[in-house]
Amino acid sequence: QVSNRQSNYHGLRYRFPINIECFNPGATFQVSADLKMVDSTGNDAPCLITQVNNNREDACPAVRIDLRDTSDKRFMSKYLRGYAAAWDPTSFNSFVATFSVPQKDDSQNPWNGVLKSINVAVVGFKTDYSLILDNLSIKELSGGQSNFEQKDGH
């Protein structure tokens, strides 16, 4: 659980060692999690899944993926939004979204092709809300094993 945030871009961030061998240029991954928010008094907290501006107080949480190569260049920073249904403040909400590792020769943002680190952050929601996160998973869509999994972590 994360609370007492000073800004909507602050949130729950994971910087962790991970088997990055499968994060090859062009590989596609699925991020999934169960999310719930409560307000400062502990009551269930609403948000709008249609709001895509992270600076808006009514936005639902976004998952941000940052990738850095071995030269320490951040070559991808992407906000993901993946809610299939309207936010239900009374229960956990299923989040599922995908991202692809850019090609090495991407003309907009070239990189050296060797991943050094991945940061995953859950951000972009009202600052006085507390976020409860469960079952965060990043899985290669080609059917590979989950590269990171956090179960029952509130």
mmCIF file of N, CA and C in Angstrom, residues 1-141:
data_model
loop_
_atom_site.group_PDB
_atom_site.id
_atom_site.type_symbol
_atom_site.label_atom_id
_atom_site.label_comp_id
_atom_site.label_asym_id
_atom_site.label_seq_id
_atom_site.Cartn_x
_atom_site.Cartn_y
_atom_site.Cartn_z
ATOM 1 N N GLN A 1 0.847 -1.170 0.000
ATOM 2 C CA GLN A 1 0.000 0.000 0.000
ATOM 3 C C GLN A 1 0.888 1.226 0.000
ATOM 4 N N VAL A 2 0.489 2.225 -0.750
ATOM 5 C CA VAL A 2 1.222 3.485 -0.795
ATOM 6 C C VAL A 2 0.260 4.619 -0.448
ATOM 7 N N SER A 3 0.736 5.523 0.412
ATOM 8 C CA SER A 3 -0.070 6.680 0.802
ATOM 9 C C SER A 3 0.866 7.839 1.143
ATOM 10 N N ASN A 4 0.296 8.963 1.540
ATOM 11 C CA ASN A 4 1.053 10.169 1.896
ATOM 12 C C ASN A 4 1.928 10.663 0.753
ATOM 13 N N ARG A 5 1.390 10.672 -0.442
ATOM 14 C CA ARG A 5 2.128 11.137 -1.609
ATOM 15 C C ARG A 5 2.045 12.648 -1.701
ATOM 16 N N GLN A 6 3.076 13.277 -2.199
ATOM 17 C CA GLN A 6 3.103 14.725 -2.344
ATOM 18 C C GLN A 6 2.692 15.178 -3.747
ATOM 19 N N SER A 7 2.736 14.279 -4.715
ATOM 20 C CA SER A 7 2.412 14.618 -6.088
ATOM 21 C C SER A 7 1.816 13.403 -6.778
ATOM 22 N N ASN A 8 1.017 13.639 -7.824
ATOM 23 C CA ASN A 8 0.380 12.509 -8.510
ATOM 24 C C ASN A 8 1.366 11.659 -9.297
ATOM 25 N N TYR A 9 2.577 12.163 -9.566
ATOM 26 C CA TYR A 9 3.561 11.319 -10.242
ATOM 27 C C TYR A 9 4.352 10.475 -9.245
ATOM 28 N N HIS A 10 4.159 10.696 -7.957
ATOM 29 C CA HIS A 10 4.716 9.789 -6.945
ATOM 30 C C HIS A 10 3.784 8.595 -6.843
ATOM 31 N N GLY A 11 4.349 7.453 -6.581
ATOM 32 C CA GLY A 11 3.518 6.273 -6.463
ATOM 33 C C GLY A 11 4.341 5.100 -6.003
ATOM 34 N N LEU A 12 3.858 3.934 -6.280
ATOM 35 C CA LEU A 12 4.529 2.703 -5.924
ATOM 36 C C LEU A 12 5.496 2.365 -7.038
ATOM 37 N N ARG A 13 6.789 2.246 -6.720
ATOM 38 C CA ARG A 13 7.786 1.974 -7.746
ATOM 39 C C ARG A 13 8.588 0.734 -7.377
ATOM 40 N N TYR A 14 8.764 -0.101 -8.362
ATOM 41 C CA TYR A 14 9.597 -1.288 -8.206
ATOM 42 C C TYR A 14 10.861 -1.108 -9.023
ATOM 43 N N ARG A 15 11.984 -1.196 -8.361
ATOM 44 C CA ARG A 15 13.284 -1.266 -9.030
ATOM 45 C C ARG A 15 13.871 -2.567 -8.517
ATOM 46 N N PHE A 16 13.954 -3.523 -9.363
ATOM 47 C CA PHE A 16 14.306 -4.846 -8.876
ATOM 48 C C PHE A 16 15.183 -5.577 -9.869
ATOM 49 N N PRO A 17 15.978 -6.517 -9.339
ATOM 50 C CA PRO A 17 16.710 -7.379 -10.269
ATOM 51 C C PRO A 17 15.715 -8.288 -10.982
ATOM 52 N N ILE A 18 15.962 -8.518 -12.235
ATOM 53 C CA ILE A 18 15.037 -9.308 -13.041
ATOM 54 C C ILE A 18 15.834 -10.016 -14.130
ATOM 55 N N ASN A 19 15.359 -11.165 -14.526
ATOM 56 C CA ASN A 19 15.971 -11.863 -15.648
ATOM 57 C C ASN A 19 15.595 -11.092 -16.918
ATOM 58 N N ILE A 20 16.553 -10.319 -17.415
ATOM 59 C CA ILE A 20 16.249 -9.433 -18.533
ATOM 60 C C ILE A 20 16.610 -10.035 -19.890
ATOM 61 N N GLU A 21 17.048 -11.284 -19.897
ATOM 62 C CA GLU A 21 17.450 -11.914 -21.155
ATOM 63 C C GLU A 21 16.314 -12.001 -22.165
ATOM 64 N N CYS A 22 15.075 -12.066 -21.684
ATOM 65 C CA CYS A 22 13.950 -12.183 -22.623
ATOM 66 C C CYS A 22 13.427 -10.821 -23.078
ATOM 67 N N PHE A 23 13.969 -9.728 -22.552
ATOM 68 C CA PHE A 23 13.553 -8.390 -22.963
ATOM 69 C C PHE A 23 14.336 -7.964 -24.200
ATOM 70 N N ASN A 24 14.136 -8.690 -25.261
ATOM 71 C CA ASN A 24 14.827 -8.437 -26.519
ATOM 72 C C ASN A 24 14.076 -7.403 -27.341
ATOM 73 N N PRO A 25 14.757 -6.715 -28.227
ATOM 74 C CA PRO A 25 14.074 -5.767 -29.104
ATOM 75 C C PRO A 25 12.894 -6.430 -29.814
ATOM 76 N N GLY A 26 11.731 -5.784 -29.746
ATOM 77 C CA GLY A 26 10.532 -6.304 -30.393
ATOM 78 C C GLY A 26 9.689 -7.232 -29.545
ATOM 79 N N ALA A 27 10.208 -7.708 -28.413
ATOM 80 C CA ALA A 27 9.428 -8.606 -27.547
ATOM 81 C C ALA A 27 8.257 -7.845 -26.931
ATOM 82 N N THR A 28 7.114 -8.530 -26.795
ATOM 83 C CA THR A 28 5.909 -7.919 -26.235
ATOM 84 C C THR A 28 5.566 -8.591 -24.909
ATOM 85 N N PHE A 29 5.165 -7.755 -23.943
ATOM 86 C CA PHE A 29 4.867 -8.232 -22.595
ATOM 87 C C PHE A 29 3.506 -7.735 -22.143
ATOM 88 N N GLN A 30 2.918 -8.503 -21.245
ATOM 89 C CA GLN A 30 1.642 -8.136 -20.638
ATOM 90 C C GLN A 30 1.888 -7.788 -19.178
ATOM 91 N N VAL A 31 1.371 -6.658 -18.755
ATOM 92 C CA VAL A 31 1.415 -6.244 -17.353
ATOM 93 C C VAL A 31 0.012 -6.419 -16.799
ATOM 94 N N SER A 32 -0.103 -7.081 -15.659
ATOM 95 C CA SER A 32 -1.412 -7.222 -15.031
ATOM 96 C C SER A 32 -1.284 -6.992 -13.531
ATOM 97 N N ALA A 33 -2.370 -6.537 -12.937
ATOM 98 C CA ALA A 33 -2.398 -6.275 -11.499
ATOM 99 C C ALA A 33 -3.846 -6.102 -11.066
ATOM 100 N N ASP A 34 -4.053 -6.183 -9.774
ATOM 101 C CA ASP A 34 -5.339 -5.869 -9.170
ATOM 102 C C ASP A 34 -5.138 -4.625 -8.316
ATOM 103 N N LEU A 35 -5.966 -3.586 -8.533
ATOM 104 C CA LEU A 35 -5.791 -2.292 -7.889
ATOM 105 C C LEU A 35 -7.067 -1.839 -7.193
ATOM 106 N N LYS A 36 -6.861 -1.200 -6.061
ATOM 107 C CA LYS A 36 -7.966 -0.612 -5.300
ATOM 108 C C LYS A 36 -7.435 0.648 -4.638
ATOM 109 N N MET A 37 -8.304 1.643 -4.432
ATOM 110 C CA MET A 37 -7.889 2.865 -3.751
ATOM 111 C C MET A 37 -8.873 3.193 -2.637
ATOM 112 N N VAL A 38 -8.341 3.820 -1.587
ATOM 113 C CA VAL A 38 -9.168 4.346 -0.511
ATOM 114 C C VAL A 38 -8.777 5.799 -0.283
ATOM 115 N N ASP A 39 -9.746 6.597 0.184
ATOM 116 C CA ASP A 39 -9.445 8.005 0.439
ATOM 117 C C ASP A 39 -8.815 8.174 1.812
ATOM 118 N N SER A 40 -8.566 9.403 2.214
ATOM 119 C CA SER A 40 -7.843 9.678 3.459
ATOM 120 C C SER A 40 -8.594 9.229 4.704
ATOM 121 N N THR A 41 -9.886 8.988 4.581
ATOM 122 C CA THR A 41 -10.655 8.505 5.735
ATOM 123 C C THR A 41 -10.883 6.994 5.681
ATOM 124 N N GLY A 42 -10.311 6.326 4.659
ATOM 125 C CA GLY A 42 -10.446 4.876 4.544
ATOM 126 C C GLY A 42 -11.640 4.421 3.737
ATOM 127 N N ASN A 43 -12.383 5.364 3.169
ATOM 128 C CA ASN A 43 -13.534 5.004 2.344
ATOM 129 C C ASN A 43 -13.078 4.641 0.931
ATOM 130 N N ASP A 44 -13.865 3.807 0.270
ATOM 131 C CA ASP A 44 -13.572 3.413 -1.110
ATOM 132 C C ASP A 44 -13.471 4.650 -1.990
ATOM 133 N N ALA A 45 -12.492 4.661 -2.900
ATOM 134 C CA ALA A 45 -12.199 5.848 -3.700
ATOM 135 C C ALA A 45 -12.498 5.620 -5.183
ATOM 136 N N PRO A 46 -13.220 6.565 -5.817
ATOM 137 C CA PRO A 46 -13.551 6.449 -7.235
ATOM 138 C C PRO A 46 -12.493 7.091 -8.129
ATOM 139 N N CYS A 47 -12.575 6.783 -9.417
ATOM 140 C CA CYS A 47 -11.780 7.457 -10.443
ATOM 141 C C CYS A 47 -12.421 7.167 -11.794
ATOM 142 N N LEU A 48 -11.955 7.872 -12.827
ATOM 143 C CA LEU A 48 -12.495 7.690 -14.171
ATOM 144 C C LEU A 48 -11.462 7.005 -15.055
ATOM 145 N N ILE A 49 -11.779 5.825 -15.584
ATOM 146 C CA ILE A 49 -10.828 5.111 -16.438
ATOM 147 C C ILE A 49 -10.642 5.816 -17.777
ATOM 148 N N THR A 50 -11.562 6.686 -18.130
ATOM 149 C CA THR A 50 -11.455 7.417 -19.398
ATOM 150 C C THR A 50 -10.522 8.621 -19.297
ATOM 151 N N GLN A 51 -10.130 8.996 -18.093
ATOM 152 C CA GLN A 51 -9.232 10.139 -17.903
ATOM 153 C C GLN A 51 -7.790 9.671 -18.105
ATOM 154 N N VAL A 52 -7.128 10.173 -19.121
ATOM 155 C CA VAL A 52 -5.770 9.719 -19.438
ATOM 156 C C VAL A 52 -4.699 10.732 -19.045
ATOM 157 N N ASN A 53 -5.102 11.866 -18.485
ATOM 158 C CA ASN A 53 -4.153 12.871 -18.045
ATOM 159 C C ASN A 53 -3.742 12.558 -16.609
ATOM 160 N N ASN A 54 -2.469 12.177 -16.401
ATOM 161 C CA ASN A 54 -1.990 11.789 -15.074
ATOM 162 C C ASN A 54 -2.062 12.916 -14.053
ATOM 163 N N ASN A 55 -2.178 14.160 -14.506
ATOM 164 C CA ASN A 55 -2.222 15.296 -13.590
ATOM 165 C C ASN A 55 -3.623 15.603 -13.089
ATOM 166 N N ARG A 56 -4.600 14.890 -13.584
ATOM 167 C CA ARG A 56 -5.985 15.133 -13.165
ATOM 168 C C ARG A 56 -6.304 14.338 -11.911
ATOM 169 N N GLU A 57 -7.023 14.959 -11.007
ATOM 170 C CA GLU A 57 -7.387 14.331 -9.732
ATOM 171 C C GLU A 57 -8.336 13.149 -9.918
ATOM 172 N N ASP A 58 -9.069 13.099 -11.028
ATOM 173 C CA ASP A 58 -10.043 12.030 -11.221
ATOM 174 C C ASP A 58 -9.500 10.852 -12.032
ATOM 175 N N ALA A 59 -8.187 10.856 -12.333
ATOM 176 C CA ALA A 59 -7.591 9.778 -13.127
ATOM 177 C C ALA A 59 -7.417 8.510 -12.286
ATOM 178 N N CYS A 60 -7.600 7.373 -12.933
ATOM 179 C CA CYS A 60 -7.289 6.087 -12.304
ATOM 180 C C CYS A 60 -5.785 5.840 -12.424
ATOM 181 N N PRO A 61 -5.234 4.981 -11.584
ATOM 182 C CA PRO A 61 -3.792 4.718 -11.634
ATOM 183 C C PRO A 61 -3.334 4.202 -12.998
ATOM 184 N N ALA A 62 -2.137 4.625 -13.376
ATOM 185 C CA ALA A 62 -1.474 4.140 -14.584
ATOM 186 C C ALA A 62 -0.231 3.359 -14.148
ATOM 187 N N VAL A 63 0.191 2.430 -14.980
ATOM 188 C CA VAL A 63 1.451 1.716 -14.752
ATOM 189 C C VAL A 63 2.468 2.313 -15.717
ATOM 190 N N ARG A 64 3.580 2.792 -15.165
ATOM 191 C CA ARG A 64 4.646 3.359 -15.995
ATOM 192 C C ARG A 64 5.787 2.357 -16.081
ATOM 193 N N ILE A 65 6.237 2.106 -17.302
ATOM 194 C CA ILE A 65 7.365 1.214 -17.556
ATOM 195 C C ILE A 65 8.520 2.062 -18.067
ATOM 196 N N ASP A 66 9.663 1.982 -17.391
ATOM 197 C CA ASP A 66 10.888 2.651 -17.829
ATOM 198 C C ASP A 66 11.936 1.587 -18.113
ATOM 199 N N LEU A 67 12.546 1.650 -19.291
ATOM 200 C CA LEU A 67 13.613 0.725 -19.664
ATOM 201 C C LEU A 67 14.899 1.509 -19.892
ATOM 202 N N ARG A 68 16.011 0.980 -19.361
ATOM 203 C CA ARG A 68 17.336 1.586 -19.560
ATOM 204 C C ARG A 68 18.269 0.536 -20.143
ATOM 205 N N ASP A 69 19.153 1.009 -21.048
ATOM 206 C CA ASP A 69 20.138 0.091 -21.616
ATOM 207 C C ASP A 69 21.436 0.157 -20.811
ATOM 208 N N THR A 70 22.426 -0.627 -21.214
ATOM 209 C CA THR A 70 23.668 -0.718 -20.444
ATOM 210 C C THR A 70 24.494 0.559 -20.480
ATOM 211 N N SER A 71 24.166 1.501 -21.359
ATOM 212 C CA SER A 71 24.826 2.812 -21.328
ATOM 213 C C SER A 71 24.066 3.757 -20.388
ATOM 214 N N ASP A 72 23.056 3.228 -19.691
ATOM 215 C CA ASP A 72 22.209 3.938 -18.741
ATOM 216 C C ASP A 72 21.267 4.930 -19.419
ATOM 217 N N LYS A 73 21.042 4.743 -20.721
ATOM 218 C CA LYS A 73 20.096 5.582 -21.449
ATOM 219 C C LYS A 73 18.680 5.051 -21.232
ATOM 220 N N ARG A 74 17.774 5.931 -20.790
ATOM 221 C CA ARG A 74 16.369 5.542 -20.702
ATOM 222 C C ARG A 74 15.794 5.664 -22.103
ATOM 223 N N PHE A 75 15.521 4.518 -22.716
ATOM 224 C CA PHE A 75 15.054 4.515 -24.098
ATOM 225 C C PHE A 75 13.559 4.278 -24.220
ATOM 226 N N MET A 76 12.903 3.976 -23.100
ATOM 227 C CA MET A 76 11.450 3.866 -23.123
ATOM 228 C C MET A 76 10.898 4.295 -21.776
ATOM 229 N N SER A 77 9.896 5.155 -21.812
ATOM 230 C CA SER A 77 9.121 5.525 -20.636
ATOM 231 C C SER A 77 7.684 5.616 -21.114
ATOM 232 N N LYS A 78 6.878 4.656 -20.694
ATOM 233 C CA LYS A 78 5.535 4.544 -21.241
ATOM 234 C C LYS A 78 4.518 4.392 -20.119
ATOM 235 N N TYR A 79 3.432 5.176 -20.209
ATOM 236 C CA TYR A 79 2.319 5.046 -19.273
ATOM 237 C C TYR A 79 1.288 4.105 -19.882
ATOM 238 N N LEU A 80 0.907 3.096 -19.120
ATOM 239 C CA LEU A 80 -0.069 2.117 -19.586
ATOM 240 C C LEU A 80 -1.373 2.281 -18.819
ATOM 241 N N ARG A 81 -2.460 2.196 -19.530
ATOM 242 C CA ARG A 81 -3.789 2.199 -18.912
ATOM 243 C C ARG A 81 -4.529 1.000 -19.479
ATOM 244 N N GLY A 82 -5.058 0.161 -18.614
ATOM 245 C CA GLY A 82 -5.673 -1.061 -19.094
ATOM 246 C C GLY A 82 -6.822 -1.550 -18.248
ATOM 247 N N TYR A 83 -7.867 -0.768 -18.182
ATOM 248 C CA TYR A 83 -9.059 -1.170 -17.435
ATOM 249 C C TYR A 83 -10.153 -1.528 -18.434
ATOM 250 N N ALA A 84 -10.695 -2.746 -18.313
ATOM 251 C CA ALA A 84 -11.709 -3.220 -19.254
ATOM 252 C C ALA A 84 -13.108 -2.749 -18.875
ATOM 253 N N ALA A 85 -13.291 -2.403 -17.611
ATOM 254 C CA ALA A 85 -14.618 -1.988 -17.136
ATOM 255 C C ALA A 85 -14.466 -0.734 -16.294
ATOM 256 N N ALA A 86 -15.588 -0.081 -16.034
ATOM 257 C CA ALA A 86 -15.577 1.106 -15.173
ATOM 258 C C ALA A 86 -14.982 0.746 -13.815
ATOM 259 N N TRP A 87 -14.294 1.705 -13.202
ATOM 260 C CA TRP A 87 -13.670 1.502 -11.889
ATOM 261 C C TRP A 87 -14.753 1.225 -10.846
ATOM 262 N N ASP A 88 -14.573 0.147 -10.098
ATOM 263 C CA ASP A 88 -15.470 -0.195 -8.999
ATOM 264 C C ASP A 88 -14.751 0.143 -7.701
ATOM 265 N N PRO A 89 -15.138 1.221 -7.015
ATOM 266 C CA PRO A 89 -14.418 1.625 -5.815
ATOM 267 C C PRO A 89 -14.529 0.625 -4.666
ATOM 268 N N THR A 90 -15.498 -0.290 -4.730
ATOM 269 C CA THR A 90 -15.724 -1.207 -3.608
ATOM 270 C C THR A 90 -14.902 -2.491 -3.687
ATOM 271 N N SER A 91 -14.172 -2.700 -4.792
ATOM 272 C CA SER A 91 -13.421 -3.954 -4.913
ATOM 273 C C SER A 91 -12.136 -3.719 -5.704
ATOM 274 N N PHE A 92 -11.337 -4.768 -5.815
ATOM 275 C CA PHE A 92 -10.127 -4.690 -6.637
ATOM 276 C C PHE A 92 -10.529 -4.624 -8.106
ATOM 277 N N ASN A 93 -9.796 -3.836 -8.869
ATOM 278 C CA ASN A 93 -10.050 -3.646 -10.298
ATOM 279 C C ASN A 93 -8.918 -4.288 -11.084
ATOM 280 N N SER A 94 -9.293 -5.051 -12.086
ATOM 281 C CA SER A 94 -8.316 -5.762 -12.911
ATOM 282 C C SER A 94 -7.687 -4.809 -13.925
ATOM 283 N N PHE A 95 -6.360 -4.825 -13.957
ATOM 284 C CA PHE A 95 -5.584 -4.016 -14.888
ATOM 285 C C PHE A 95 -4.814 -4.975 -15.793
ATOM 286 N N VAL A 96 -4.934 -4.801 -17.103
ATOM 287 C CA VAL A 96 -4.169 -5.594 -18.069
ATOM 288 C C VAL A 96 -3.799 -4.679 -19.233
ATOM 289 N N ALA A 97 -2.504 -4.601 -19.532
ATOM 290 C CA ALA A 97 -2.033 -3.788 -20.655
ATOM 291 C C ALA A 97 -0.765 -4.424 -21.211
ATOM 292 N N THR A 98 -0.402 -4.037 -22.414
ATOM 293 C CA THR A 98 0.796 -4.593 -23.044
ATOM 294 C C THR A 98 1.767 -3.485 -23.425
ATOM 295 N N PHE A 99 3.025 -3.877 -23.547
ATOM 296 C CA PHE A 99 4.048 -2.987 -24.091
ATOM 297 C C PHE A 99 5.040 -3.832 -24.859
ATOM 298 N N SER A 100 5.703 -3.204 -25.811
ATOM 299 C CA SER A 100 6.739 -3.877 -26.589
ATOM 300 C C SER A 100 8.066 -3.166 -26.390
ATOM 301 N N VAL A 101 9.120 -3.944 -26.306
ATOM 302 C CA VAL A 101 10.468 -3.386 -26.234
ATOM 303 C C VAL A 101 10.781 -2.808 -27.614
ATOM 304 N N PRO A 102 11.200 -1.535 -27.673
ATOM 305 C CA PRO A 102 11.472 -0.926 -28.983
ATOM 306 C C PRO A 102 12.575 -1.669 -29.741
ATOM 307 N N GLN A 103 12.512 -1.565 -31.046
ATOM 308 C CA GLN A 103 13.582 -2.110 -31.878
ATOM 309 C C GLN A 103 14.862 -1.315 -31.623
ATOM 310 N N LYS A 104 15.974 -1.958 -31.732
ATOM 311 C CA LYS A 104 17.260 -1.325 -31.470
ATOM 312 C C LYS A 104 17.518 -0.140 -32.386
ATOM 313 N N ASP A 105 17.076 -0.226 -33.615
ATOM 314 C CA ASP A 105 17.336 0.840 -34.584
ATOM 315 C C ASP A 105 16.168 1.820 -34.694
ATOM 316 N N ASP A 106 15.361 1.923 -33.634
ATOM 317 C CA ASP A 106 14.243 2.860 -33.613
ATOM 318 C C ASP A 106 14.763 4.266 -33.886
ATOM 319 N N SER A 107 14.332 4.869 -34.980
ATOM 320 C CA SER A 107 14.868 6.176 -35.386
ATOM 321 C C SER A 107 14.530 7.281 -34.389
ATOM 322 N N GLN A 108 13.422 7.129 -33.652
ATOM 323 C CA GLN A 108 13.041 8.146 -32.675
ATOM 324 C C GLN A 108 13.853 8.036 -31.388
ATOM 325 N N ASN A 109 14.245 6.843 -31.018
ATOM 326 C CA ASN A 109 14.946 6.654 -29.759
ATOM 327 C C ASN A 109 15.857 5.434 -29.826
ATOM 328 N N PRO A 110 16.963 5.519 -30.551
ATOM 329 C CA PRO A 110 17.842 4.351 -30.673
ATOM 330 C C PRO A 110 18.483 3.996 -29.335
ATOM 331 N N TRP A 111 18.786 2.719 -29.182
ATOM 332 C CA TRP A 111 19.447 2.242 -27.968
ATOM 333 C C TRP A 111 20.403 1.142 -28.347
ATOM 334 N N ASN A 112 21.251 0.696 -27.398
ATOM 335 C CA ASN A 112 22.305 -0.254 -27.753
ATOM 336 C C ASN A 112 21.848 -1.714 -27.806
ATOM 337 N N GLY A 113 20.579 -1.998 -27.514
ATOM 338 C CA GLY A 113 20.053 -3.352 -27.660
ATOM 339 C C GLY A 113 20.269 -4.265 -26.471
ATOM 340 N N VAL A 114 20.927 -3.769 -25.408
ATOM 341 C CA VAL A 114 21.168 -4.598 -24.226
ATOM 342 C C VAL A 114 20.511 -3.917 -23.027
ATOM 343 N N LEU A 115 19.466 -4.528 -22.510
ATOM 344 C CA LEU A 115 18.721 -3.952 -21.395
ATOM 345 C C LEU A 115 19.512 -4.066 -20.098
ATOM 346 N N LYS A 116 19.550 -2.963 -19.343
ATOM 347 C CA LYS A 116 20.214 -2.944 -18.037
ATOM 348 C C LYS A 116 19.201 -3.056 -16.910
ATOM 349 N N SER A 117 18.090 -2.298 -17.020
ATOM 350 C CA SER A 117 17.123 -2.291 -15.924
ATOM 351 C C SER A 117 15.729 -1.960 -16.423
ATOM 352 N N ILE A 118 14.769 -2.373 -15.610
ATOM 353 C CA ILE A 118 13.368 -2.037 -15.842
ATOM 354 C C ILE A 118 12.810 -1.501 -14.529
ATOM 355 N N ASN A 119 12.114 -0.388 -14.607
ATOM 356 C CA ASN A 119 11.410 0.175 -13.461
ATOM 357 C C ASN A 119 9.924 0.127 -13.762
ATOM 358 N N VAL A 120 9.153 -0.290 -12.783
ATOM 359 C CA VAL A 120 7.708 -0.346 -12.903
ATOM 360 C C VAL A 120 7.140 0.534 -11.793
ATOM 361 N N ALA A 121 6.290 1.485 -12.158
ATOM 362 C CA ALA A 121 5.697 2.386 -11.174
ATOM 363 C C ALA A 121 4.192 2.463 -11.402
ATOM 364 N N VAL A 122 3.439 2.576 -10.320
ATOM 365 C CA VAL A 122 2.003 2.800 -10.405
ATOM 366 C C VAL A 122 1.777 4.233 -9.928
ATOM 367 N N VAL A 123 1.345 5.099 -10.844
ATOM 368 C CA VAL A 123 1.290 6.546 -10.600
ATOM 369 C C VAL A 123 0.027 7.142 -11.215
ATOM 370 N N GLY A 124 -0.124 8.464 -11.062
ATOM 371 C CA GLY A 124 -1.144 9.194 -11.803
ATOM 372 C C GLY A 124 -2.531 9.144 -11.217
ATOM 373 N N PHE A 125 -2.647 9.120 -9.898
ATOM 374 C CA PHE A 125 -3.956 9.118 -9.259
ATOM 375 C C PHE A 125 -3.954 10.166 -8.147
ATOM 376 N N LYS A 126 -5.105 10.478 -7.616
ATOM 377 C CA LYS A 126 -5.277 11.558 -6.640
ATOM 378 C C LYS A 126 -4.298 11.409 -5.478
ATOM 379 N N THR A 127 -3.640 12.499 -5.114
ATOM 380 C CA THR A 127 -2.547 12.433 -4.135
ATOM 381 C C THR A 127 -2.993 12.031 -2.744
ATOM 382 N N ASP A 128 -4.214 12.330 -2.344
ATOM 383 C CA ASP A 128 -4.610 11.930 -0.994
ATOM 384 C C ASP A 128 -5.298 10.560 -0.957
ATOM 385 N N TYR A 129 -5.256 9.822 -2.064
ATOM 386 C CA TYR A 129 -5.729 8.441 -2.074
ATOM 387 C C TYR A 129 -4.575 7.503 -1.731
ATOM 388 N N SER A 130 -4.914 6.410 -1.087
ATOM 389 C CA SER A 130 -3.949 5.334 -0.860
ATOM 390 C C SER A 130 -4.240 4.235 -1.868
ATOM 391 N N LEU A 131 -3.192 3.696 -2.441
ATOM 392 C CA LEU A 131 -3.310 2.630 -3.440
ATOM 393 C C LEU A 131 -3.006 1.292 -2.797
ATOM 394 N N ILE A 132 -3.834 0.306 -3.078
ATOM 395 C CA ILE A 132 -3.591 -1.072 -2.658
ATOM 396 C C ILE A 132 -3.387 -1.879 -3.927
ATOM 397 N N LEU A 133 -2.229 -2.524 -4.027
ATOM 398 C CA LEU A 133 -1.833 -3.261 -5.230
ATOM 399 C C LEU A 133 -1.660 -4.731 -4.876
ATOM 400 N N ASP A 134 -2.155 -5.601 -5.725
ATOM 401 C CA ASP A 134 -1.994 -7.035 -5.522
ATOM 402 C C ASP A 134 -1.764 -7.699 -6.881
ATOM 403 N N ASN A 135 -1.061 -8.802 -6.857
ATOM 404 C CA ASN A 135 -0.882 -9.671 -8.025
ATOM 405 C C ASN A 135 -0.247 -8.983 -9.229
ATOM 406 N N LEU A 136 0.743 -8.127 -8.997
ATOM 407 C CA LEU A 136 1.464 -7.511 -10.104
ATOM 408 C C LEU A 136 2.265 -8.570 -10.844
ATOM 409 N N SER A 137 2.145 -8.582 -12.159
ATOM 410 C CA SER A 137 2.827 -9.580 -12.970
ATOM 411 C C SER A 137 3.239 -8.976 -14.306
ATOM 412 N N ILE A 138 4.425 -9.349 -14.778
ATOM 413 C CA ILE A 138 4.875 -9.013 -16.131
ATOM 414 C C ILE A 138 5.180 -10.342 -16.797
ATOM 415 N N LYS A 139 4.496 -10.591 -17.903
ATOM 416 C CA LYS A 139 4.604 -11.899 -18.548
ATOM 417 C C LYS A 139 4.831 -11.718 -20.039
ATOM 418 N N GLU A 140 5.767 -12.475 -20.567
ATOM 419 C CA GLU A 140 5.996 -12.468 -22.005
ATOM 420 C C GLU A 140 4.783 -13.066 -22.698
ATOM 421 N N LEU A 141 4.268 -12.385 -23.702
ATOM 422 C CA LEU A 141 3.043 -12.848 -24.353
ATOM 423 C C LEU A 141 3.235 -14.111 -25.180
#
